[in-house]
PDB file of C-alpha atoms in Angstrom:
ATOM      1  CA  PRO A  20      -9.968 -10.103   8.115  1.00  0.00           C
ATOM      2  CA  TYR A  21      -5.843 -11.229   8.834  1.00  0.00           C
ATOM      3  CA  SER A  22      -3.089  -8.968  10.530  1.00  0.00           C
ATOM      4  CA  ASN A  23      -0.412  -7.630   8.386  1.00  0.00           C
ATOM      5  CA  GLY A  24       1.806  -9.798   8.831  1.00  0.00           C
ATOM      6  CA  PHE A  25       0.220 -12.186   7.521  1.00  0.00           C
ATOM      7  CA  ARG A  26      -0.994 -10.767   4.046  1.00  0.00           C
ATOM      8  CA  ASP A  27       2.862  -8.620   4.350  1.00  0.00           C
ATOM      9  CA  GLY A  28       4.094 -12.526   4.025  1.00  0.00           C
ATOM     10  CA  LEU A  29       1.650 -13.888   1.648  1.00  0.00           C
ATOM     11  CA  VAL A  30       2.073 -11.251  -1.103  1.00  0.00           C
ATOM     12  CA  SER A  31       6.024 -11.795  -0.387  1.00  0.00           C
ATOM     13  CA  THR A  32       6.166 -14.995  -1.128  1.00  0.00           C
ATOM     14  CA  LEU A  33       4.048 -13.877  -4.331  1.00  0.00           C
ATOM     15  CA  ALA A  34       6.921 -11.734  -5.198  1.00  0.00           C
ATOM     16  CA  LEU A  35       9.513 -14.225  -4.100  1.00  0.00           C
ATOM     17  CA  ILE A  36       7.796 -17.013  -6.613  1.00  0.00           C
ATOM     18  CA  GLY A  37       6.947 -14.161  -9.304  1.00  0.00           C
ATOM     19  CA  ASN A  38      10.993 -12.912  -9.691  1.00  0.00           C
ATOM     20  CA  LYS A  39      12.385 -16.498  -8.433  1.00  0.00           C
ATOM     21  CA  SER A  40      11.102 -18.898  -9.840  1.00  0.00           C
ATOM     22  CA  ASN A  41      13.353 -20.517 -11.737  1.00  0.00           C
ATOM     23  CA  LEU A  42      15.135 -21.396  -8.252  1.00  0.00           C
ATOM     24  CA  LEU A  43      11.731 -23.800  -7.722  1.00  0.00           C
ATOM     25  CA  ILE A  44      12.817 -26.967  -9.812  1.00  0.00           C
ATOM     26  CA  ASN A  45      10.476 -29.701  -8.108  1.00  0.00           C
ATOM     27  CA  CYS A  46       7.614 -28.490 -10.134  1.00  0.00           C
ATOM     28  CA  SER A  47       7.035 -27.723 -14.156  1.00  0.00           C
ATOM     29  CA  ARG A  48       8.715 -24.453 -15.321  1.00  0.00           C
ATOM     30  CA  GLU A  49       5.911 -22.365 -15.697  1.00  0.00           C
ATOM     31  CA  LYS A  50       3.557 -23.120 -13.189  1.00  0.00           C
ATOM     32  CA  PRO A  51       4.726 -21.305 -10.458  1.00  0.00           C
ATOM     33  CA  LYS A  52       3.914 -18.076 -12.787  1.00  0.00           C
ATOM     34  CA  GLN A  53       1.317 -18.861 -13.887  1.00  0.00           C
ATOM     35  CA  ILE A  54       0.522 -20.072 -10.083  1.00  0.00           C
ATOM     36  CA  VAL A  55       1.177 -16.068  -9.501  1.00  0.00           C
ATOM     37  CA  HIS A  56      -0.458 -14.507 -12.188  1.00  0.00           C
ATOM     38  CA  GLU A  57      -4.089 -16.282 -11.254  1.00  0.00           C
ATOM     39  CA  ILE A  58      -3.662 -15.193  -7.559  1.00  0.00           C
ATOM     40  CA  VAL A  59      -3.260 -11.578  -8.911  1.00  0.00           C
ATOM     41  CA  LYS A  60      -5.982 -11.723 -11.420  1.00  0.00           C
ATOM     42  CA  GLY A  61      -8.282 -12.840  -8.666  1.00  0.00           C
ATOM     43  CA  ILE A  62      -7.136 -10.179  -5.997  1.00  0.00           C
ATOM     44  CA  PHE A  63      -8.510  -7.726  -8.424  1.00  0.00           C
ATOM     45  CA  ASN A  64     -11.312 -10.160 -10.179  1.00  0.00           C
ATOM     46  CA  ASN A  65     -14.791  -7.264  -9.451  1.00  0.00           C
ATOM     47  CA  ALA A  66     -12.168  -5.016  -6.609  1.00  0.00           C
ATOM     48  CA  ASP A  67     -13.593  -1.624  -5.885  1.00  0.00           C
ATOM     49  CA  SER A  68     -12.134   1.408  -4.017  1.00  0.00           C
ATOM     50  CA  VAL A  69     -13.094  -0.524  -1.366  1.00  0.00           C
ATOM     51  CA  LEU A  70     -10.231  -3.443  -1.847  1.00  0.00           C
ATOM     52  CA  TRP A  71      -7.793  -0.679  -3.438  1.00  0.00           C
ATOM     53  CA  GLY A  72      -7.798   1.024  -0.678  1.00  0.00           C
ATOM     54  CA  SER A  73      -7.194  -2.062   2.073  1.00  0.00           C
ATOM     55  CA  LEU A  74      -4.796  -3.456  -0.657  1.00  0.00           C
ATOM     56  CA  ASP A  75      -3.361  -0.033  -0.693  1.00  0.00           C
ATOM     57  CA  GLY A  76       0.818  -0.383   1.474  1.00  0.00           C
ATOM     58  CA  LEU A  77       0.668  -4.688  -0.339  1.00  0.00           C
ATOM     59  CA  LEU A  78       0.432  -2.859  -4.210  1.00  0.00           C
ATOM     60  CA  PRO A  79       4.244  -2.252  -4.555  1.00  0.00           C
ATOM     61  CA  SER A  80       4.800  -5.760  -4.050  1.00  0.00           C
ATOM     62  CA  ILE A  81       1.641  -7.319  -5.619  1.00  0.00           C
ATOM     63  CA  ALA A  82       2.687  -5.798  -8.752  1.00  0.00           C
ATOM     64  CA  GLU A  83       6.365  -7.072  -8.290  1.00  0.00           C
ATOM     65  CA  SER A  84       5.393 -10.672  -8.006  1.00  0.00           C
ATOM     66  CA  SER A  85       2.759 -10.107 -11.605  1.00  0.00           C
ATOM     67  CA  PRO A  86       3.272  -6.637 -13.609  1.00  0.00           C
ATOM     68  CA  ASP A  87       1.374  -7.471 -16.282  1.00  0.00           C
ATOM     69  CA  ILE A  88      -1.675  -8.796 -15.012  1.00  0.00           C
ATOM     70  CA  PHE A  89      -1.398  -5.888 -12.022  1.00  0.00           C
ATOM     71  CA  LEU A  90      -1.102  -3.220 -14.891  1.00  0.00           C
ATOM     72  CA  LYS A  91      -3.933  -5.090 -16.603  1.00  0.00           C
ATOM     73  CA  SER A  92      -6.152  -4.555 -13.509  1.00  0.00           C
ATOM     74  CA  ILE A  93      -5.859  -0.808 -13.390  1.00  0.00           C
ATOM     75  CA  GLU A  94      -6.928  -1.050 -16.637  1.00  0.00           C
ATOM     76  CA  HIS A  95      -9.394  -2.614 -15.944  1.00  0.00           C
ATOM     77  CA  ALA A  96     -10.661  -0.999 -13.422  1.00  0.00           C
ATOM     78  CA  LEU A  97     -10.159   2.852 -15.262  1.00  0.00           C
ATOM     79  CA  SER A  98     -12.628   1.546 -18.223  1.00  0.00           C
ATOM     80  CA  ILE A  99     -15.419   1.073 -15.445  1.00  0.00           C
ATOM     81  CA  THR A 100     -18.062   3.479 -14.237  1.00  0.00           C
ATOM     82  CA  PRO A 101     -17.572   4.024 -11.345  1.00  0.00           C
ATOM     83  CA  CYS A 102     -13.896   4.355 -11.457  1.00  0.00           C
ATOM     84  CA  PRO A 103     -12.331   3.024  -8.120  1.00  0.00           C
ATOM     85  CA  PHE A 104     -10.086   5.258  -7.826  1.00  0.00           C
ATOM     86  CA  GLU A 105     -11.961   8.472  -8.427  1.00  0.00           C
ATOM     87  CA  GLN A 106     -13.165   6.963  -4.419  1.00  0.00           C
ATOM     88  CA  LEU A 107     -10.843   6.700  -3.879  1.00  0.00           C
ATOM     89  CA  PHE A 108      -8.847  10.062  -4.567  1.00  0.00           C
ATOM     90  CA  LYS A 109     -11.900  11.229  -2.897  1.00  0.00           C
ATOM     91  CA  GLU A 110     -11.495   9.735   0.711  1.00  0.00           C
ATOM     92  CA  GLU A 111      -8.192  11.565   1.127  1.00  0.00           C
ATOM     93  CA  ASP A 112      -8.046  12.982   3.988  1.00  0.00           C
ATOM     94  CA  SER A 113      -6.072  16.371   4.690  1.00  0.00           C
ATOM     95  CA  SER A 114      -5.211  15.717   9.025  1.00  0.00           C
ATOM     96  CA  THR A 115      -2.592  15.742  10.836  1.00  0.00           C
ATOM     97  CA  PHE A 116      -2.949  11.560  10.432  1.00  0.00           C
ATOM     98  CA  GLY A 117      -4.857  11.716   7.572  1.00  0.00           C
ATOM     99  CA  ARG A 118      -4.580   8.953   4.836  1.00  0.00           C
ATOM    100  CA  ASN A 119      -3.872   8.528   1.280  1.00  0.00           C
ATOM    101  CA  TYR A 120      -4.585   5.034   0.127  1.00  0.00           C
ATOM    102  CA  MET A 121      -2.877   5.963  -3.837  1.00  0.00           C
ATOM    103  CA  THR A 122       0.397   6.169  -2.028  1.00  0.00           C
ATOM    104  CA  GLY A 123       0.615   1.824  -2.709  1.00  0.00           C
ATOM    105  CA  LEU A 124      -0.379   2.521  -6.400  1.00  0.00           C
ATOM    106  CA  LEU A 125       1.671   5.162  -7.412  1.00  0.00           C
ATOM    107  CA  TRP A 126       4.765   3.879  -5.842  1.00  0.00           C
ATOM    108  CA  ALA A 127       3.818   0.361  -7.788  1.00  0.00           C
ATOM    109  CA  LEU A 128       3.626   1.793 -11.184  1.00  0.00           C
ATOM    110  CA  GLU A 129       7.019   3.914 -10.254  1.00  0.00           C
ATOM    111  CA  GLY A 130       8.801   0.830  -9.481  1.00  0.00           C
ATOM    112  CA  ILE A 131       7.380  -0.623 -12.379  1.00  0.00           C
ATOM    113  CA  ALA A 132       8.102   1.909 -14.779  1.00  0.00           C
ATOM    114  CA  TRP A 133      12.388   1.128 -13.955  1.00  0.00           C
ATOM    115  CA  GLU A 134      11.553  -1.953 -16.332  1.00  0.00           C
ATOM    116  CA  GLU A 135      11.706  -0.853 -19.824  1.00  0.00           C
ATOM    117  CA  LYS A 136       9.137  -2.545 -21.130  1.00  0.00           C
ATOM    118  CA  TYR A 137       6.637  -1.315 -18.701  1.00  0.00           C
ATOM    119  CA  LEU A 138       7.624   2.260 -19.171  1.00  0.00           C
ATOM    120  CA  ILE A 139       4.925   3.405 -21.879  1.00  0.00           C
ATOM    121  CA  LYS A 140       2.127   1.589 -20.383  1.00  0.00           C
ATOM    122  CA  VAL A 141       3.050   2.919 -16.569  1.00  0.00           C
ATOM    123  CA  CYS A 142       3.058   5.927 -18.322  1.00  0.00           C
ATOM    124  CA  VAL A 143      -0.238   6.167 -20.056  1.00  0.00           C
ATOM    125  CA  ILE A 144      -1.766   4.869 -16.204  1.00  0.00           C
ATOM    126  CA  LEU A 145      -0.428   7.988 -14.363  1.00  0.00           C
ATOM    127  CA  ALA A 146      -1.150   9.893 -16.908  1.00  0.00           C
ATOM    128  CA  GLU A 147      -5.527   8.592 -17.074  1.00  0.00           C
ATOM    129  CA  LEU A 148      -5.101   8.670 -13.321  1.00  0.00           C
ATOM    130  CA  ALA A 149      -4.097  12.023 -13.332  1.00  0.00           C
ATOM    131  CA  SER A 150      -7.462  13.360 -15.049  1.00  0.00           C
ATOM    132  CA  TYR A 151      -9.625  11.351 -11.545  1.00  0.00           C
ATOM    133  CA  ASP A 152      -7.594  13.346  -9.410  1.00  0.00           C
ATOM    134  CA  PRO A 153      -8.954  16.121  -7.984  1.00  0.00           C
ATOM    135  CA  GLY A 154      -5.496  17.803  -6.525  1.00  0.00           C
ATOM    136  CA  GLY A 155      -4.533  17.779  -2.268  1.00  0.00           C
ATOM    137  CA  ASN A 156      -2.999  18.401   0.498  1.00  0.00           C
ATOM    138  CA  TRP A 157      -0.870  15.254  -0.184  1.00  0.00           C
ATOM    139  CA  ALA A 158       2.535  15.382  -2.400  1.00  0.00           C
ATOM    140  CA  ASN A 159       1.576  11.341  -4.040  1.00  0.00           C
ATOM    141  CA  ARG A 160      -0.398  12.574  -6.692  1.00  0.00           C
ATOM    142  CA  PRO A 161      -0.123  10.405 -10.615  1.00  0.00           C
ATOM    143  CA  ILE A 162       1.474  13.862 -11.933  1.00  0.00           C
ATOM    144  CA  ASN A 163       4.538  13.755  -9.782  1.00  0.00           C
ATOM    145  CA  SER A 164       4.772  10.547 -10.148  1.00  0.00           C
ATOM    146  CA  LEU A 165       5.722  10.927 -13.626  1.00  0.00           C
ATOM    147  CA  LYS A 166       7.712  13.649 -12.772  1.00  0.00           C
ATOM    148  CA  ASP A 167      10.252  11.249 -10.681  1.00  0.00           C
ATOM    149  CA  ILE A 168      10.077   9.082 -13.642  1.00  0.00           C
ATOM    150  CA  PHE A 169      10.921  11.513 -16.595  1.00  0.00           C
ATOM    151  CA  LEU A 170      13.233  13.747 -14.201  1.00  0.00           C
ATOM    152  CA  PRO A 171      16.015  11.141 -14.038  1.00  0.00           C
ATOM    153  CA  LEU A 172      16.449  10.339 -18.232  1.00  0.00           C
ATOM    154  CA  PHE A 173      16.075  14.064 -18.808  1.00  0.00           C
ATOM    155  CA  LEU A 174      18.920  15.024 -16.242  1.00  0.00           C
ATOM    156  CA  ALA A 175      20.864  11.941 -17.748  1.00  0.00           C
ATOM    157  CA  ILE A 176      20.120  13.530 -21.042  1.00  0.00           C
ATOM    158  CA  LYS A 177      20.672  17.091 -20.620  1.00  0.00           C
ATOM    159  CA  SER A 178      24.083  15.821 -18.808  1.00  0.00           C
ATOM    160  CA  THR A 179      25.428  13.453 -21.708  1.00  0.00           C
ATOM    161  CA  THR A 180      24.497  16.142 -24.060  1.00  0.00           C
ATOM    162  CA  LYS A 181      25.060  19.363 -24.224  1.00  0.00           C
ATOM    163  CA  VAL A 182      23.238  20.441 -27.510  1.00  0.00           C
ATOM    164  CA  ILE A 183      19.851  19.312 -26.269  1.00  0.00           C
ATOM    165  CA  MET A 184      18.583  21.703 -24.244  1.00  0.00           C
ATOM    166  CA  TRP A 185      15.147  21.343 -22.623  1.00  0.00           C
ATOM    167  CA  GLU A 186      13.691  23.362 -20.505  1.00  0.00           C
ATOM    168  CA  ILE A 187      10.972  21.349 -17.813  1.00  0.00           C
ATOM    169  CA  GLN A 188       8.102  23.344 -16.478  1.00  0.00           C
ATOM    170  CA  TYR A 189       5.839  22.445 -13.407  1.00  0.00           C
TER     171      TYR A 189
END
């Protein structure tokens, strides 16, 4: 029921607190992160496809504010029946002004994957999401996110070690 600007502001504030909590010197050391974790947990508690879809554009910032809780929320959503992401894939619209409700989730996961400690977990989640993906007209697909994550790594390895020859098959 709130405006996009208000929602963006709240989520941006969460991301700032989650990442710069050391600057909040007038409270106990761990309190800001605890608050952010509890808020993110609360957002995704009993989350259905409608909630995931309505937060689509905000998911990268939410993920940045509390990556651990965000990933746990996705893992939980993937473990329930019906899986909310399965419904979101079905709602993809291929018309001229169509909508894809998975874009924000995929961008959020790609962003988290840059941090080494989350790389494997993100890749497993993307692979599981790919199992629900029926395909479509949009380029934003879980399998393409995996390619985007690993292609720079592949190119770096290939350019620094001439001996290793890998071939990526699309």
